[in-house]
């Protein structure tokens, strides 16, 4: 019997941006492998996305713990004391002991641990993080100061079973008989107002009163602190003040602490003092040595260094204090800064000592997920053996080891993680890392200080000495979320301020800081009105698909607003899977084109875009890429619904590649530069000649229907990076992702008019765009026939610059000495990738006779395995063709091939189901004169021709006997042959023993009637730049 939910959980739980939480709801039947794959993919994509920009918490995101993945299917449990063994052999205690020894040495404790030597250390690896260590420290301190049994009191040597039982019984007996007739057994906690919240939580959990609670209850109005700390006479502060209050560095005020401790020590209260060591919000460091020495003197004056107390049936000698160091971050790396200073590598710092060199330090804790970057919270707790309390119970006897730790079961993988870190990070490396982080923290401080000067706004930028944290005024929530910043209210002169911080860890670099600063600069400017309102109002259509409800604009984007066409016309876009209309889209007219071009021209010549710093432009593009990734699943779903793209492919390629493209070109924004050219001087004067790279102005972009968003990204990203404004016409049949993209540009903060999206018919909207006299550049991807017309119109109108990526009939030559398995696998993708609707698809395969039959047999076998179906089905490999007219053209193409005498080996027909589905098709025995050999299908049709054994030049001649030259490929194990063939093939791209391997950094474009100009890579920028020469005489 199980209970149903009282209400839909998704209606009450907080919404997680970019996550479809319905994917994670687990029914009684469990989830299928595909459902789990979708959920896991969503989780990984989201966490990776935010990991990239993670700069706000004390966690290192740079570590590599992949070698430990093999342990994730083994239960490793280190339950019990790490310095004993038990019967459970799936543990890592011996590794844990080595890790503890490492830190004992680093913290100058006496090691190795020895039960017989009370001066040695004792410790264990934490499962919860430093918070667990703080709880253990305060729990141990409380019981120690109350006189409960410790190892030293009972002469514990080997921790035998009988002595453990006796001590546990004795300890419990004493606890029950304790007569609380005086407060000498009541420890009081002292920690600063900057302390991590886990300290206060730990004290409350184990019922340790703070000096504030005791002061208010027992000594009201008697606080020895005064007006110096902004207190009323006799008023008790809730925590020990920090130096300078909220405006100070965050370290504990030693004078205040000593004054408070003296007040209570003189009245015989045992004290627990917690020092912070780089673990606070400000990343401050308490002066453990200097303040600790003062405390010891105070405690000595009042007989609290050693005192005889009675607990139950035993009388023991105990010190009357416990000093704990919360070094969650600092204790992990400050020893290496001390090494650097002692070796003359830095002058930073003076009082480094916080560890067991100081005899009054009782315990230390550090985290494993901060400096060491462990993938989950963990850490190290350490104390002195003479201070360790015996377990309060013998109930853990069945595990064969005393339960001296706070946890029951303990994570046995944590020691492996920490051991992996320390074994791969020698002292020298850690010294260099800490020096680099200190330099970068100062760089961050200086950068944000300059930012607040530049924008004329006090951002409250501050950094405490030696801190890796740089604090500043808390920005908008979108920035907090994007960069995983943490916020906190700090009272400065009694006024509450919301701060956040950047925390410089090993995973942070200058590029991240610059990107963050640039983005903050843009958002600050936008909020002050430079970019106008961030609000966005528009009509939407709702599309329910892929377990999602997606809202998409259906209007044009012109000058930052979504508007209907001047003529009020619309058209329907159709789902190729169902053959049913999806929604109505605004159909632009020539007047709409003129309005969009005017908006783009004004934005370029008069608007903020033309005045913007290049780096700020890049920050906007980075922000846009982040929003695209945030909406990645929505965009991929729209691409599947509108174009028939298989969802899994759309997620990775159509959308993933688009995001990568914008990020790549965002990085180019501030790297575009001219040259200094030596020229002959006009004597007796001298001359200086320089070139400047300048944006062209308004650019028109027309993209095809096979990769709606990716083709947009390939052209627009370079266009915007160069500083241009743009008017884009998406393909008439696939407008949805372009319109969703339009929404994201507004949300990202692009100034009005920089990006304009106008869907409609090519012969009307595209032609008007090409003819417009204010458009200075056209970028087009599409058919050769249309490309020629565009080129002509560009010349006739205003001789505007043009780049064309046109048709192809890409040859793929497969030699007999190839890796046949790979050639079949890659050949399949070369033709059928994205249903064959791929500009670089292998339009004709030339297969050497000696392997031809085997190749064809293997290829047919592989094609038969391809699942044809709904592109949103995760198991689908082959979706519908883009639209009806294209399907009909492909079927006619195959019919003509049969008529001409080519052998139809497989497919060639429409699939018997609803939707524009076509069977993957294979033709063999295709002769050079046939239409199949000359014309591009742009669909799932494999054309195979034979070439004679060893006839390399013959194969090349036939491969090059085409007017197209977009891409090509060769498969052979002979490197000399591969180099020769790649030299001779007349194509813009040659793939060797691979296919379809494009990258944002590699230029892409064709030869001959496949067009000219390049997308992607640095060369793409030059398509959207003009060179100006400036010559000076002096």
Coordinates of C-alpha atoms in Angstrom, one line a residue, residues 109-413:
X109 CA 51.6 17.4 14.5
X110 CA 53.6 14.6 16.0
X111 CA 53.0 11.6 13.8
X112 CA 52.3 8.7 13.1
X113 CA 49.4 8.2 15.4
X114 CA 50.2 6.0 18.4
X115 CA 47.7 5.1 21.0
X116 CA 50.5 4.7 23.5
X117 CA 51.8 8.3 22.9
X118 CA 49.3 10.9 23.9
X119 CA 51.3 13.6 22.1
X120 CA 50.7 12.1 18.7
X121 CA 47.7 13.2 16.6
X122 CA 44.4 11.5 16.1
X123 CA 42.0 12.2 13.2
X124 CA 39.7 10.9 10.5
X125 CA 38.4 11.8 7.1
X126 CA 35.0 13.5 7.2
X127 CA 31.9 12.4 5.2
X128 CA 30.0 15.7 5.5
X129 CA 32.7 18.3 5.1
X130 CA 34.2 20.7 7.6
X131 CA 30.8 21.2 9.2
X132 CA 31.1 17.6 10.5
X133 CA 34.5 18.3 11.8
X134 CA 33.3 21.4 13.6
X135 CA 30.5 19.4 15.3
X136 CA 33.0 16.7 16.3
X137 CA 35.4 19.3 17.7
X138 CA 32.7 21.0 19.8
X139 CA 31.3 17.7 20.9
X140 CA 34.7 16.4 21.9
X141 CA 35.5 19.7 23.6
X142 CA 32.3 19.7 25.6
X143 CA 32.8 16.2 27.0
X144 CA 36.5 16.7 27.5
X145 CA 35.9 19.9 29.5
X146 CA 33.2 18.1 31.5
X147 CA 35.8 15.5 32.6
X148 CA 34.4 12.5 30.7
X149 CA 36.7 9.6 30.1
X150 CA 39.4 10.0 27.5
X151 CA 42.0 7.5 26.2
X152 CA 44.7 8.9 28.5
X153 CA 42.7 8.6 31.7
X154 CA 42.3 4.8 31.2
X155 CA 45.8 4.0 29.9
X156 CA 44.3 2.9 26.6
X157 CA 46.9 1.4 24.5
X158 CA 45.7 -1.1 21.9
X159 CA 41.9 -0.4 22.4
X160 CA 41.1 -3.9 23.4
X161 CA 37.5 -5.1 23.4
X162 CA 37.2 -5.4 27.2
X163 CA 38.7 -2.0 28.0
X164 CA 36.4 -0.4 25.4
X165 CA 33.3 -1.9 27.1
X166 CA 34.5 -0.9 30.6
X167 CA 35.2 2.7 29.6
X168 CA 32.0 3.1 27.8
X169 CA 30.1 1.9 30.8
X170 CA 32.1 4.1 33.1
X171 CA 31.5 7.1 31.0
X172 CA 27.8 6.6 30.9
X173 CA 27.7 6.0 34.7
X174 CA 29.6 9.3 35.3
X175 CA 27.2 11.1 33.0
X176 CA 24.2 10.0 34.9
X177 CA 25.6 10.8 38.3
X178 CA 27.1 14.2 37.5
X179 CA 25.9 16.8 40.0
X180 CA 25.7 20.2 38.3
X181 CA 26.4 22.2 41.5
X182 CA 28.7 24.7 39.8
X183 CA 29.4 26.0 36.4
X184 CA 33.0 24.8 36.2
X185 CA 31.8 22.0 34.0
X186 CA 29.8 24.3 31.7
X187 CA 32.0 25.1 28.7
X188 CA 31.0 28.4 26.9
X189 CA 31.6 28.9 23.2
X190 CA 33.3 32.0 21.7
X191 CA 33.3 32.6 18.0
X192 CA 33.3 35.7 15.8
X193 CA 30.4 37.3 13.9
X194 CA 32.2 36.2 10.7
X195 CA 32.3 32.5 11.6
X196 CA 30.8 30.0 9.3
X197 CA 27.1 29.2 10.2
X198 CA 28.0 25.6 10.9
X199 CA 29.7 26.8 14.2
X200 CA 26.6 28.2 15.6
X201 CA 24.6 25.2 14.4
X202 CA 27.0 22.8 16.0
X203 CA 26.9 24.6 19.3
X204 CA 23.1 24.6 19.3
X205 CA 22.9 20.9 18.3
X206 CA 25.0 19.7 21.2
X207 CA 23.8 22.2 23.7
X208 CA 26.9 24.3 24.2
X209 CA 25.8 27.8 25.3
X210 CA 27.5 30.8 23.8
X211 CA 29.0 33.6 26.0
X212 CA 26.1 35.7 24.8
X213 CA 23.5 33.3 26.1
X214 CA 25.2 32.9 29.4
X215 CA 25.9 36.6 29.7
X216 CA 22.3 37.6 29.1
X217 CA 21.0 34.9 31.5
X218 CA 23.5 35.1 34.3
X219 CA 25.2 38.5 34.0
X220 CA 22.7 40.9 32.4
X221 CA 24.0 44.4 31.8
X222 CA 27.5 43.4 32.8
X223 CA 29.3 42.9 29.4
X224 CA 32.8 44.4 29.7
X225 CA 32.8 45.6 26.1
X226 CA 31.7 49.2 25.5
X227 CA 31.0 51.9 23.0
X228 CA 34.1 51.0 21.0
X229 CA 32.0 48.1 19.6
X230 CA 28.8 50.2 19.0
X231 CA 27.2 48.6 22.1
X232 CA 25.0 50.1 24.7
X233 CA 26.6 50.0 28.2
X234 CA 26.6 46.4 29.5
X235 CA 25.0 45.1 26.3
X236 CA 26.2 41.6 25.2
X237 CA 27.0 41.1 21.5
X238 CA 25.7 37.9 20.0
X239 CA 29.1 36.9 18.7
X240 CA 32.7 38.2 19.2
X241 CA 33.1 41.3 17.2
X242 CA 35.4 41.3 14.2
X243 CA 38.0 43.9 13.5
X244 CA 36.4 47.1 12.2
X245 CA 32.9 45.5 12.2
X246 CA 31.1 44.9 8.9
X247 CA 33.5 47.2 7.1
X248 CA 36.6 45.4 8.5
X249 CA 38.6 42.6 7.1
X250 CA 36.6 39.9 8.9
X251 CA 39.2 38.6 11.3
X252 CA 38.3 38.3 15.0
X253 CA 38.9 41.3 17.2
X254 CA 41.6 39.9 19.6
X255 CA 41.0 42.6 22.2
X256 CA 37.3 41.9 22.3
X257 CA 37.9 38.2 22.5
X258 CA 40.4 38.4 25.3
X259 CA 38.2 40.8 27.3
X260 CA 35.2 38.4 27.0
X261 CA 37.3 35.3 27.8
X262 CA 38.8 37.0 30.9
X263 CA 35.3 37.9 32.2
X264 CA 34.2 34.2 32.1
X265 CA 37.6 32.6 32.9
X266 CA 37.8 34.7 36.1
X267 CA 34.5 33.1 37.1
X268 CA 35.9 29.6 36.3
X269 CA 33.9 28.9 33.2
X270 CA 35.8 26.6 30.8
X271 CA 36.0 28.1 27.4
X272 CA 35.8 26.9 23.8
X273 CA 37.3 29.3 21.3
X274 CA 36.8 28.9 17.5
X275 CA 39.3 30.6 15.2
X276 CA 38.6 31.1 11.5
X277 CA 41.3 30.4 9.0
X278 CA 40.1 31.4 5.5
X279 CA 36.7 29.8 6.1
X280 CA 34.5 32.9 6.4
X281 CA 32.5 34.8 3.8
X282 CA 35.3 37.3 3.6
X283 CA 37.9 34.6 3.5
X284 CA 39.6 36.2 6.5
X285 CA 42.4 34.8 8.8
X286 CA 42.3 35.1 12.5
X287 CA 45.7 35.7 14.2
X288 CA 45.7 32.3 15.9
X289 CA 49.2 32.5 17.3
X290 CA 49.1 36.1 18.6
X291 CA 45.7 36.0 20.0
X292 CA 46.1 32.5 21.3
X293 CA 49.2 33.5 23.3
X294 CA 47.2 36.3 25.0
X295 CA 44.4 33.8 25.8
X296 CA 46.8 31.4 27.4
X297 CA 48.2 34.2 29.7
X298 CA 44.6 35.0 30.7
X299 CA 43.7 31.4 31.3
X300 CA 46.9 31.0 33.3
X301 CA 46.1 33.9 35.6
X302 CA 42.8 32.3 36.5
X303 CA 44.0 28.7 36.9
X304 CA 42.4 27.4 33.8
X305 CA 45.4 25.9 32.0
X306 CA 45.2 22.8 34.2
X307 CA 42.5 22.0 36.7
X308 CA 41.4 19.1 38.8
X309 CA 37.8 18.2 38.2
X310 CA 35.6 15.3 39.4
X311 CA 33.4 13.5 37.0
X312 CA 31.3 10.6 38.3
X313 CA 33.7 8.3 40.1
X314 CA 36.9 9.7 38.7
X315 CA 39.0 12.8 39.4
X316 CA 41.1 14.0 36.5
X317 CA 43.5 16.7 35.5
X318 CA 42.1 18.7 32.5
X319 CA 42.9 22.0 30.8
X320 CA 40.1 24.4 31.1
X321 CA 39.9 25.5 27.5
X322 CA 39.7 24.1 24.0
X323 CA 40.9 26.1 21.0
X324 CA 39.6 24.9 17.6
X325 CA 40.7 26.1 14.2
X326 CA 38.1 26.1 11.5
X327 CA 40.4 25.9 8.5
X328 CA 37.9 24.7 6.0
X329 CA 39.8 26.4 3.2
X330 CA 42.9 28.1 4.6
X331 CA 44.3 25.0 6.5
X332 CA 44.6 23.2 3.1
X333 CA 46.7 25.8 1.3
X334 CA 48.2 28.3 3.8
X335 CA 51.1 25.9 4.7
X336 CA 52.2 26.2 1.0
X337 CA 52.1 30.0 1.2
X338 CA 54.3 29.8 4.3
X339 CA 56.7 27.6 2.3
X340 CA 56.7 30.2 -0.5
X341 CA 57.5 33.0 2.0
X342 CA 60.3 31.0 3.7
X343 CA 61.8 30.4 0.3
X344 CA 61.8 34.0 -0.7
X345 CA 59.1 33.5 -3.4
X346 CA 56.7 36.1 -1.9
X347 CA 56.4 38.7 0.8
X348 CA 52.8 38.0 1.5
X349 CA 51.8 37.3 5.1
X350 CA 53.6 37.3 8.4
X351 CA 51.7 35.3 11.0
X352 CA 51.0 32.0 9.3
X353 CA 51.1 29.8 12.4
X354 CA 47.8 28.2 13.1
X355 CA 48.6 24.5 13.6
X356 CA 49.9 22.0 16.2
X357 CA 53.2 23.9 16.6
X358 CA 51.1 26.0 19.0
X359 CA 50.6 23.8 22.1
X360 CA 47.3 25.5 22.9
X361 CA 45.7 24.4 19.6
X362 CA 43.3 21.5 20.3
X363 CA 41.8 20.6 17.0
X364 CA 41.9 21.6 13.3
X365 CA 39.5 20.9 10.5
X366 CA 39.7 21.4 6.7
X367 CA 37.4 20.6 3.7
X368 CA 38.3 18.3 0.9
X369 CA 35.9 19.8 -1.7
X370 CA 37.3 23.3 -1.4
X371 CA 41.0 23.6 -2.2
X372 CA 41.3 20.0 -3.2
X373 CA 38.2 20.0 -5.4
X374 CA 36.7 16.7 -4.3
X375 CA 33.4 16.0 -6.2
X376 CA 31.4 15.9 -2.9
X377 CA 31.8 17.4 0.6
X378 CA 34.5 15.7 2.7
X379 CA 37.4 16.8 4.8
X380 CA 39.9 16.1 7.6
X381 CA 39.4 16.4 11.3
X382 CA 42.5 16.3 13.6
X383 CA 43.2 16.6 17.3
X384 CA 45.8 15.4 19.8
X385 CA 45.5 11.8 21.1
X386 CA 45.5 13.0 24.7
X387 CA 42.4 15.1 24.1
X388 CA 40.3 12.3 22.4
X389 CA 37.3 11.1 24.3
X390 CA 36.3 7.5 24.5
X391 CA 33.2 6.4 22.6
X392 CA 30.1 7.0 24.7
X393 CA 28.7 3.5 23.8
X394 CA 29.9 0.0 23.0
X395 CA 26.9 -0.6 20.7
X396 CA 29.3 -0.4 17.8
X397 CA 31.2 -3.5 19.0
X398 CA 29.7 -5.6 16.2
X399 CA 31.8 -3.8 13.7
X400 CA 35.0 -4.8 15.6
X401 CA 36.3 -1.3 16.1
X402 CA 35.5 1.6 18.5
X403 CA 33.2 4.2 17.1
X404 CA 35.4 7.2 17.8
X405 CA 34.1 9.3 14.9
X406 CA 31.0 11.4 14.6
X407 CA 29.6 9.3 11.7
X408 CA 28.3 5.7 11.8
X409 CA 29.2 4.4 8.4
X410 CA 31.9 6.5 6.8
X411 CA 32.6 7.0 3.1
X412 CA 35.5 4.9 2.1
X413 CA 36.0 6.7 -1.3

